[in-house]
mmCIF file of C-alpha atoms in Angstrom:
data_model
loop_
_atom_site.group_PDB
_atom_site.id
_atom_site.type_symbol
_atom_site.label_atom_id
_atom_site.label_comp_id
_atom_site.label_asym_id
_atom_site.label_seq_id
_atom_site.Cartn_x
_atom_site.Cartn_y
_atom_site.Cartn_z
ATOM 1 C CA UNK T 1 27.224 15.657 52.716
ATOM 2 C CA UNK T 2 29.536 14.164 49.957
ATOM 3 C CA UNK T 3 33.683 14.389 51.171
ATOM 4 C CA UNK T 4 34.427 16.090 47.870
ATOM 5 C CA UNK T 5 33.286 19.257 46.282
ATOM 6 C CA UNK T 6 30.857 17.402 43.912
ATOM 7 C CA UNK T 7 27.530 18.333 43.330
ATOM 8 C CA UNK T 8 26.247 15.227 43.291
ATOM 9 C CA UNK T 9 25.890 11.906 46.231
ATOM 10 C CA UNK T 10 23.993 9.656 43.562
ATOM 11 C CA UNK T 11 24.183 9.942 39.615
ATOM 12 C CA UNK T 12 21.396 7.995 37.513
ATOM 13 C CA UNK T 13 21.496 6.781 34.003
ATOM 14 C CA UNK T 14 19.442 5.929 31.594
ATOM 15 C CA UNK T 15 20.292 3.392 29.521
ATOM 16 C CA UNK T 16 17.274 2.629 27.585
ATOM 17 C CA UNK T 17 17.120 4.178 24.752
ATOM 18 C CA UNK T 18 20.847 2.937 23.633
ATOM 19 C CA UNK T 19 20.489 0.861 20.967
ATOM 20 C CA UNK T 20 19.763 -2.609 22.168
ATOM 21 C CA UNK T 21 18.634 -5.066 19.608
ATOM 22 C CA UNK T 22 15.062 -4.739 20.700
ATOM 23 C CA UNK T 23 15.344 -0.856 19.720
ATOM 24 C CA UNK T 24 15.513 -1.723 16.059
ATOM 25 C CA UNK T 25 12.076 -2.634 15.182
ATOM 26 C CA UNK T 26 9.066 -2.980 17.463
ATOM 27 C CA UNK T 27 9.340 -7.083 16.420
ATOM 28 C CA UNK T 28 12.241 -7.286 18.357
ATOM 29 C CA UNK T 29 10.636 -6.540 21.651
ATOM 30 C CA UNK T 30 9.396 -10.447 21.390
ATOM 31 C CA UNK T 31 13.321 -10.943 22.143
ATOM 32 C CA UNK T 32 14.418 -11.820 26.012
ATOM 33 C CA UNK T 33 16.846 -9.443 27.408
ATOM 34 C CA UNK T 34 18.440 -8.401 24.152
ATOM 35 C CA UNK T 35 22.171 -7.383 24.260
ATOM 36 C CA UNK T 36 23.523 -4.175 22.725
ATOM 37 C CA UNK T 37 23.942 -3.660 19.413
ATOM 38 C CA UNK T 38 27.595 -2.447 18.276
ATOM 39 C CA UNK T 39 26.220 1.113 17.620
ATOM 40 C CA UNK T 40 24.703 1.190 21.492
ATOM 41 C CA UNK T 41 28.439 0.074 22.365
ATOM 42 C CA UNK T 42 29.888 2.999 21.197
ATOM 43 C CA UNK T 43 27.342 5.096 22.721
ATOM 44 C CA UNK T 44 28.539 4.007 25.967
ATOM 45 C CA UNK T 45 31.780 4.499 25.028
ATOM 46 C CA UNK T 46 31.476 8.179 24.074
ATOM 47 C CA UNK T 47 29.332 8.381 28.055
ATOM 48 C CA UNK T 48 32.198 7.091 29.217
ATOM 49 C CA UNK T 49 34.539 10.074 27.331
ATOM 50 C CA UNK T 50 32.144 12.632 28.614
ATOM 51 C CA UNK T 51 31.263 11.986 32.359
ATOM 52 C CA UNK T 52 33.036 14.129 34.365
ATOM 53 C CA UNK T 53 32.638 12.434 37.780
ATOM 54 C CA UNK T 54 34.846 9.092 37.036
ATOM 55 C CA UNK T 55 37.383 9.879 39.775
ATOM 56 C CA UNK T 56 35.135 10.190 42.677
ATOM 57 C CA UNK T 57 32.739 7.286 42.388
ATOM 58 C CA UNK T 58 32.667 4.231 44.503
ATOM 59 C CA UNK T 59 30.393 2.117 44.141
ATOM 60 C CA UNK T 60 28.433 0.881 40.579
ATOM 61 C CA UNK T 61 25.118 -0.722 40.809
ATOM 62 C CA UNK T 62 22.696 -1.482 37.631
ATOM 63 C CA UNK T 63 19.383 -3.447 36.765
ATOM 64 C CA UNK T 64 20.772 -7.046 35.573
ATOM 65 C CA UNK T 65 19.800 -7.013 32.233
ATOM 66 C CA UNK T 66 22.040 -7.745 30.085
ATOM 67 C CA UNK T 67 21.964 -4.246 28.387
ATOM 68 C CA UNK T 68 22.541 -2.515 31.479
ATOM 69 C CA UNK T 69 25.275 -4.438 32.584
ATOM 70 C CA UNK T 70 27.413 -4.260 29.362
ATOM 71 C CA UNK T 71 26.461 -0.635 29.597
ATOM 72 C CA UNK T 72 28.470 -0.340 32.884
ATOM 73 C CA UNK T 73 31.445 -2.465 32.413
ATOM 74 C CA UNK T 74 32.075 -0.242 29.062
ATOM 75 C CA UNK T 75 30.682 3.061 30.397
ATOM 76 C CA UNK T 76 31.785 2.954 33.543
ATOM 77 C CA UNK T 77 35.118 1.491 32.548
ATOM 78 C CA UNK T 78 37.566 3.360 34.769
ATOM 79 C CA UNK T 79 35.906 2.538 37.551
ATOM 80 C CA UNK T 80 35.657 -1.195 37.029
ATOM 81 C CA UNK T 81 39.356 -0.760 35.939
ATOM 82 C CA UNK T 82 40.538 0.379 39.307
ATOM 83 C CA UNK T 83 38.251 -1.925 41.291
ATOM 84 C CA UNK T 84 35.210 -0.510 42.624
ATOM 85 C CA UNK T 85 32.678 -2.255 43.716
ATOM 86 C CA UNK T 86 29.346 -2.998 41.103
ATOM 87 C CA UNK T 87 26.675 -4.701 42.192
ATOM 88 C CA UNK T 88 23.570 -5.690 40.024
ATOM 89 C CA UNK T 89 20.329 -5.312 41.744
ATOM 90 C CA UNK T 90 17.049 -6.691 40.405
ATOM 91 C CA UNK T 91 14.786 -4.162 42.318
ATOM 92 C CA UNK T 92 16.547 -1.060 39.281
ATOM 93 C CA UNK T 93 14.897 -3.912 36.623
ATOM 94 C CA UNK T 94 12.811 -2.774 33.730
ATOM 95 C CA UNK T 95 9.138 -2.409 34.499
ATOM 96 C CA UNK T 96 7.098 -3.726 32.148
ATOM 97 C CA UNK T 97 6.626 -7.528 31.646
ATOM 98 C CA UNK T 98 7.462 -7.825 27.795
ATOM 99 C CA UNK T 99 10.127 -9.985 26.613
ATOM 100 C CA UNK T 100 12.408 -6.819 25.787
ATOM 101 C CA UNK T 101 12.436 -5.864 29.422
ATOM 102 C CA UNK T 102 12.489 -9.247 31.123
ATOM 103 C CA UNK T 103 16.009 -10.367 32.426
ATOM 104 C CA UNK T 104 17.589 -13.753 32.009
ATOM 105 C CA UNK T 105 17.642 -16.339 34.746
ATOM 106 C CA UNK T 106 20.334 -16.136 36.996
ATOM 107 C CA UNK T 107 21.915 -19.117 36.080
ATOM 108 C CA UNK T 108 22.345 -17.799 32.595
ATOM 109 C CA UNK T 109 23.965 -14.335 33.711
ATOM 110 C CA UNK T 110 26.744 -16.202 35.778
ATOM 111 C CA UNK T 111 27.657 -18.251 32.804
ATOM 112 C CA UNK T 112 27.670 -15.035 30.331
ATOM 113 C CA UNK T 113 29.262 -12.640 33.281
ATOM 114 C CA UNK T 114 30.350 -14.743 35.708
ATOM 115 C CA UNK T 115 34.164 -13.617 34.657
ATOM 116 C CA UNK T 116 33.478 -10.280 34.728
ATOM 117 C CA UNK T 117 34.208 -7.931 37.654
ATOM 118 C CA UNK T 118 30.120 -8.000 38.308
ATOM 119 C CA UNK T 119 28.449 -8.881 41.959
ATOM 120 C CA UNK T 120 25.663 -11.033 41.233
ATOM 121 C CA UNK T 121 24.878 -12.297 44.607
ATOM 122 C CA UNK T 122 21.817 -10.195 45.318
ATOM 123 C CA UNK T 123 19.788 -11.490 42.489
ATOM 124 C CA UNK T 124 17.501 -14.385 43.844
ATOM 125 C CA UNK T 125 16.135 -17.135 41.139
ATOM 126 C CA UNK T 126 13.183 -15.577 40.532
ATOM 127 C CA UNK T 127 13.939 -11.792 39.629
ATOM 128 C CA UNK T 128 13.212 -12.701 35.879
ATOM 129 C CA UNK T 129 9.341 -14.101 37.220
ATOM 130 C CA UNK T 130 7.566 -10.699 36.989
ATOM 131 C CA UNK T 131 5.021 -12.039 39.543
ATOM 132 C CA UNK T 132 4.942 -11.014 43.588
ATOM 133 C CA UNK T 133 7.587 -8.297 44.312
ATOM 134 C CA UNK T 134 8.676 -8.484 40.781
ATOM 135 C CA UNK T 135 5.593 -7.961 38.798
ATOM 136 C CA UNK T 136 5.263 -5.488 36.427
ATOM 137 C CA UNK T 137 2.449 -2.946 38.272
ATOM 138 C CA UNK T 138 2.399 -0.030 39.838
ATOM 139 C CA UNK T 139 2.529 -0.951 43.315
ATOM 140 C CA UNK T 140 4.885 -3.535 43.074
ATOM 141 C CA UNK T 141 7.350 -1.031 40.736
ATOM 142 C CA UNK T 142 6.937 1.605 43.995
ATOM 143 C CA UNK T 143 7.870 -0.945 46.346
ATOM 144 C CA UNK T 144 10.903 -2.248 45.047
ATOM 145 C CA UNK T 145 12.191 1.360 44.082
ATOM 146 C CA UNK T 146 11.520 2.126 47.605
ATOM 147 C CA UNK T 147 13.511 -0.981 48.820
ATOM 148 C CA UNK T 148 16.261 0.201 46.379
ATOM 149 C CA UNK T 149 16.217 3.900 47.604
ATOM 150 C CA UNK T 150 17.155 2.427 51.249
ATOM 151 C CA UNK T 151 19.381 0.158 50.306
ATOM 152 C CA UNK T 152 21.820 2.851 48.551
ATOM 153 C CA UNK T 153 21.021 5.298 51.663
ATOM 154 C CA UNK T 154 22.296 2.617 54.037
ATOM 155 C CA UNK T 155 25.286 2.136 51.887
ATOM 156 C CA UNK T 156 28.985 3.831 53.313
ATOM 157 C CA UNK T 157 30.005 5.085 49.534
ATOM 158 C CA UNK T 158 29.234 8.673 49.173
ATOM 159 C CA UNK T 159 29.349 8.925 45.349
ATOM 160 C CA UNK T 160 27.191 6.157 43.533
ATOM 161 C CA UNK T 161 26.113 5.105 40.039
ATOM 162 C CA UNK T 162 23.031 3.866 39.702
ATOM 163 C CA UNK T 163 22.165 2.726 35.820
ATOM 164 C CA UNK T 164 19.049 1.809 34.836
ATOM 165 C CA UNK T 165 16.382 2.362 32.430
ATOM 166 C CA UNK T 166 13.934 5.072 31.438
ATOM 167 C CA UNK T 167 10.873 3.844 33.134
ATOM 168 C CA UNK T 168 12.284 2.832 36.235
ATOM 169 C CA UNK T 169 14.184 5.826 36.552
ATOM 170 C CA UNK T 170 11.107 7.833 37.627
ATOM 171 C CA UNK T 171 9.853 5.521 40.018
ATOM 172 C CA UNK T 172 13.317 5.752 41.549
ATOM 173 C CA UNK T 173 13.768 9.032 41.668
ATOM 174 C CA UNK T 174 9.979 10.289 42.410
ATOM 175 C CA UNK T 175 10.393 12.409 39.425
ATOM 176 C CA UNK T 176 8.234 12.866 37.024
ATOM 177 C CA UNK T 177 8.980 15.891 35.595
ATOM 178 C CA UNK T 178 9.016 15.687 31.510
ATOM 179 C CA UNK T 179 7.561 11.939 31.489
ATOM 180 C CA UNK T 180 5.387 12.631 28.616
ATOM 181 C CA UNK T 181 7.947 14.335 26.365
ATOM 182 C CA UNK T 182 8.200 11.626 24.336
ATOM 183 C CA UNK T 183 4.919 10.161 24.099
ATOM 184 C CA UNK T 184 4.395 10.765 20.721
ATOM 185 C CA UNK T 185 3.778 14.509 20.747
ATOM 186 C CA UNK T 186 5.898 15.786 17.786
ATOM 187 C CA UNK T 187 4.305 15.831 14.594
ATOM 188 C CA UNK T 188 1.272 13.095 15.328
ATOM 189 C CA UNK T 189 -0.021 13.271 11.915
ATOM 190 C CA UNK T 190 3.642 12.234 10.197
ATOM 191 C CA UNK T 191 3.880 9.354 12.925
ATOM 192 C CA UNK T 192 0.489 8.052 12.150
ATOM 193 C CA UNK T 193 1.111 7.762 8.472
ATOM 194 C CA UNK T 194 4.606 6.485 9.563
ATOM 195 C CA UNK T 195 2.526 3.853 11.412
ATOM 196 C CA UNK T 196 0.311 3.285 8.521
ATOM 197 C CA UNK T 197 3.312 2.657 5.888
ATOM 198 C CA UNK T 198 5.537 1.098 8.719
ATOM 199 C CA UNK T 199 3.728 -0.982 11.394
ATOM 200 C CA UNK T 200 6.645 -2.587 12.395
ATOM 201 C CA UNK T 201 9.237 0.414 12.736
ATOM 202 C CA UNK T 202 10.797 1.520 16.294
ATOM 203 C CA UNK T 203 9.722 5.146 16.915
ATOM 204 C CA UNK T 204 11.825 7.257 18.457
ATOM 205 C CA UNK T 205 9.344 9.651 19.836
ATOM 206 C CA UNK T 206 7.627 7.210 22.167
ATOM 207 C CA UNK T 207 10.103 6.001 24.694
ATOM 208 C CA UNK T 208 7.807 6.151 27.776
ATOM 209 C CA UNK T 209 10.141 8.504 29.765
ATOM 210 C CA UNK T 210 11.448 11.867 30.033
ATOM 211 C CA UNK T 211 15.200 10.851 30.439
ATOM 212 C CA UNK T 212 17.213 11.209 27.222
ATOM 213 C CA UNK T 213 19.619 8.909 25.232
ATOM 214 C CA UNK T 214 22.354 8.143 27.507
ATOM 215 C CA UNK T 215 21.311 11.065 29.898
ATOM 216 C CA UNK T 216 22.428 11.263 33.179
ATOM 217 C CA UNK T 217 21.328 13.110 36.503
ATOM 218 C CA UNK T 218 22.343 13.930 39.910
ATOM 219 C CA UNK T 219 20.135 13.429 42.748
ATOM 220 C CA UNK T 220 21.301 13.517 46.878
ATOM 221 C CA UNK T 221 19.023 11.899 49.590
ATOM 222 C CA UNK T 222 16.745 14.136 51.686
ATOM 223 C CA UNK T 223 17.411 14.059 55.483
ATOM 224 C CA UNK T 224 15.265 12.897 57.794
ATOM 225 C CA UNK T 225 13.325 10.786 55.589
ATOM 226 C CA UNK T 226 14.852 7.220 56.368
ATOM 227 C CA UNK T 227 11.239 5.455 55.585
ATOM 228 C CA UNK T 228 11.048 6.514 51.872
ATOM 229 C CA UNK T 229 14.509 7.561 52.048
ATOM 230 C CA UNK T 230 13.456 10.128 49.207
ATOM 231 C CA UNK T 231 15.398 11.789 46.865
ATOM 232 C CA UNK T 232 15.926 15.037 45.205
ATOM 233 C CA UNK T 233 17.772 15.844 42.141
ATOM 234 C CA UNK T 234 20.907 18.875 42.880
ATOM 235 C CA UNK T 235 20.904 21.970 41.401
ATOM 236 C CA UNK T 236 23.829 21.887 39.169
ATOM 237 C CA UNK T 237 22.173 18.764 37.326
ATOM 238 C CA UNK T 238 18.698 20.841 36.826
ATOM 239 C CA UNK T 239 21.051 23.514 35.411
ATOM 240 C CA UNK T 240 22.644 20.953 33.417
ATOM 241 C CA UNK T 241 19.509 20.276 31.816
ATOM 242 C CA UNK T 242 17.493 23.531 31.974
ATOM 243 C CA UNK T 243 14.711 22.113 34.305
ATOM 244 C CA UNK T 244 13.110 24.174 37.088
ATOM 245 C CA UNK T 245 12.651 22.525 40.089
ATOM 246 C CA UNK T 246 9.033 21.033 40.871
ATOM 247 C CA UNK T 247 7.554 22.171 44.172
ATOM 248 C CA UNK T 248 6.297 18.690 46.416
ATOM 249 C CA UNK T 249 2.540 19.427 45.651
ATOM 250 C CA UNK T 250 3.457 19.782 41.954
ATOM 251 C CA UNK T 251 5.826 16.415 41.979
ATOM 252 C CA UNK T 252 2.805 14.268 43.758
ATOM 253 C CA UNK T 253 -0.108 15.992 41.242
ATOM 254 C CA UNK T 254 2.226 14.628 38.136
ATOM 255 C CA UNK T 255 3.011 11.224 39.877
ATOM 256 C CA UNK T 256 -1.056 10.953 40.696
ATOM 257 C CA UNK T 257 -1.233 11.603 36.945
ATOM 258 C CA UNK T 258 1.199 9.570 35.209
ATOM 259 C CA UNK T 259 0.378 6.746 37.634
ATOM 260 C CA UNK T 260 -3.489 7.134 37.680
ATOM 261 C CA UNK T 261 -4.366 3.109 36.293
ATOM 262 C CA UNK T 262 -2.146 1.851 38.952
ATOM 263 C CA UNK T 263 -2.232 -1.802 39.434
ATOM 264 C CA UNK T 264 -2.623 -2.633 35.362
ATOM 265 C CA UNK T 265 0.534 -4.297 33.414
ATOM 266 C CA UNK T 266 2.957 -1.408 32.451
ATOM 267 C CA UNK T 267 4.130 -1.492 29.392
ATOM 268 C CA UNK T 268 6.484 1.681 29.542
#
């Protein structure tokens, strides 16, 4: 149980859908790891205004792409300010294999954050392959979210911030609630003449997850499951967000569902 009257062990964040360079125009997803744009800046900056947990966090850890680590250090500013501890861990990376959401080589993120108060010691040379543990399928996405899942668990910290993107996010978590609510649903016919008269525009309805710009959630680890070391989001973070809880049966159906070509390329 957390030391402080929190409701929360673990907050997540998405980070996707702040605007990154590649969010401009689908022809920018051709661009490796693309940096934020100045607008996507400020949208971490107004996170940062609004989270109400800053004071009882204690350790940071985000994917290593370069979006998700400038989205800490400005989000999460306070904390870095006072010194907690933020590690970037390739297993929270984006899933699909595009060059969008494909991270730089290691060598390159020490010489861009190298100076910064960012641990990069846990990302080994080939994190930006997508082949092996790190390709972009399925069954490799499960595994390394599981792998991530017990490393936090085995962590001392009580209060952690885990950002990330989108996609990931529900492999993470196990939670698939509202992963198709913006796959296109709203008004089909206007985005398929949108299509037709702009090919090349980003479309803001089909963002392959259910988290939100900049959302975040709560989740705390379920006991006595140290092999999946599974998690469950809190109540005061459903209520934050109007969600009813989905039973297990319910949760595995949707996963069975949104997962059902596993193996293929995902390209989420």
């Amino acid at each position: 149980m957390p030391r402080y009257a929190l409701p929360f062990s673990s907050a997540f964040c998405n980070t996707d859908i702040l605007e990154a360079v590649h969010n401009l125009t689908i022809a920018n997803h051709t661009m490796p790891d693309p940096p934020l744009t100045p607008f996507g800046e400020q949208q971490c900056r107004d996170l940062c205004d609004r989270f109400p947990f800053h004071s009882s966090i204690r350790l940071l850890v985000s994917s290593p792409l370069r979006r998700t680590i400038q989205t800490t250090l400005l989000a999460f500013e306070p904390e870095v300010s006072r010194g907690v501890k933020y590690f970037a861990l390739p297993e929270v990376q984006e899933t699909s294999d595009l060059p969008c959401d494909t991270g730089s080589n290691l060598s390159v993120l020490k010489e861009e954050f190298g100076n910064r108060p960012v641990d990069l010691s846990l990302i080994p040379d080939d994190w930006d392959s997508k082949k092996g543990k790190w390709a972009a399928d399925h069954v490799a996405v499960e595994a390394r979210c599981r792998e991530a899942r017990r490393w936090l668990k085995s962590r001392d910290e009580e209060h952690v911030v885990v950002v990330s993107h989108g996609g990931l996010l529900h492999y993470l978590t196990e939670d698939w609630t509202g992963s198709g609510k913006f796959q296109g649903t709203r008004r089909p016919f206007l985005r398929r003449v949108k299509k037709m008269l702009f090919p090349n525009a980003y479309d803001p309805w089909y963002t392959g997850t259910g988290w939100e710009n900049v959302e975040f959630r709560s989740y705390h680890f379920v006991e006595g499951d140290e092999g999946n070391a599974s998690l469950e989001e809190t109540e005061e973070s459903r209520h934050r967000r109007s969600e009813k809880p989905l039973t297990t049966e319910e949760r595995t159906q949707l996963r069975e569902t949104v997962t059902k070509d596993a193996g293929e390329p995902l390209k989420i």
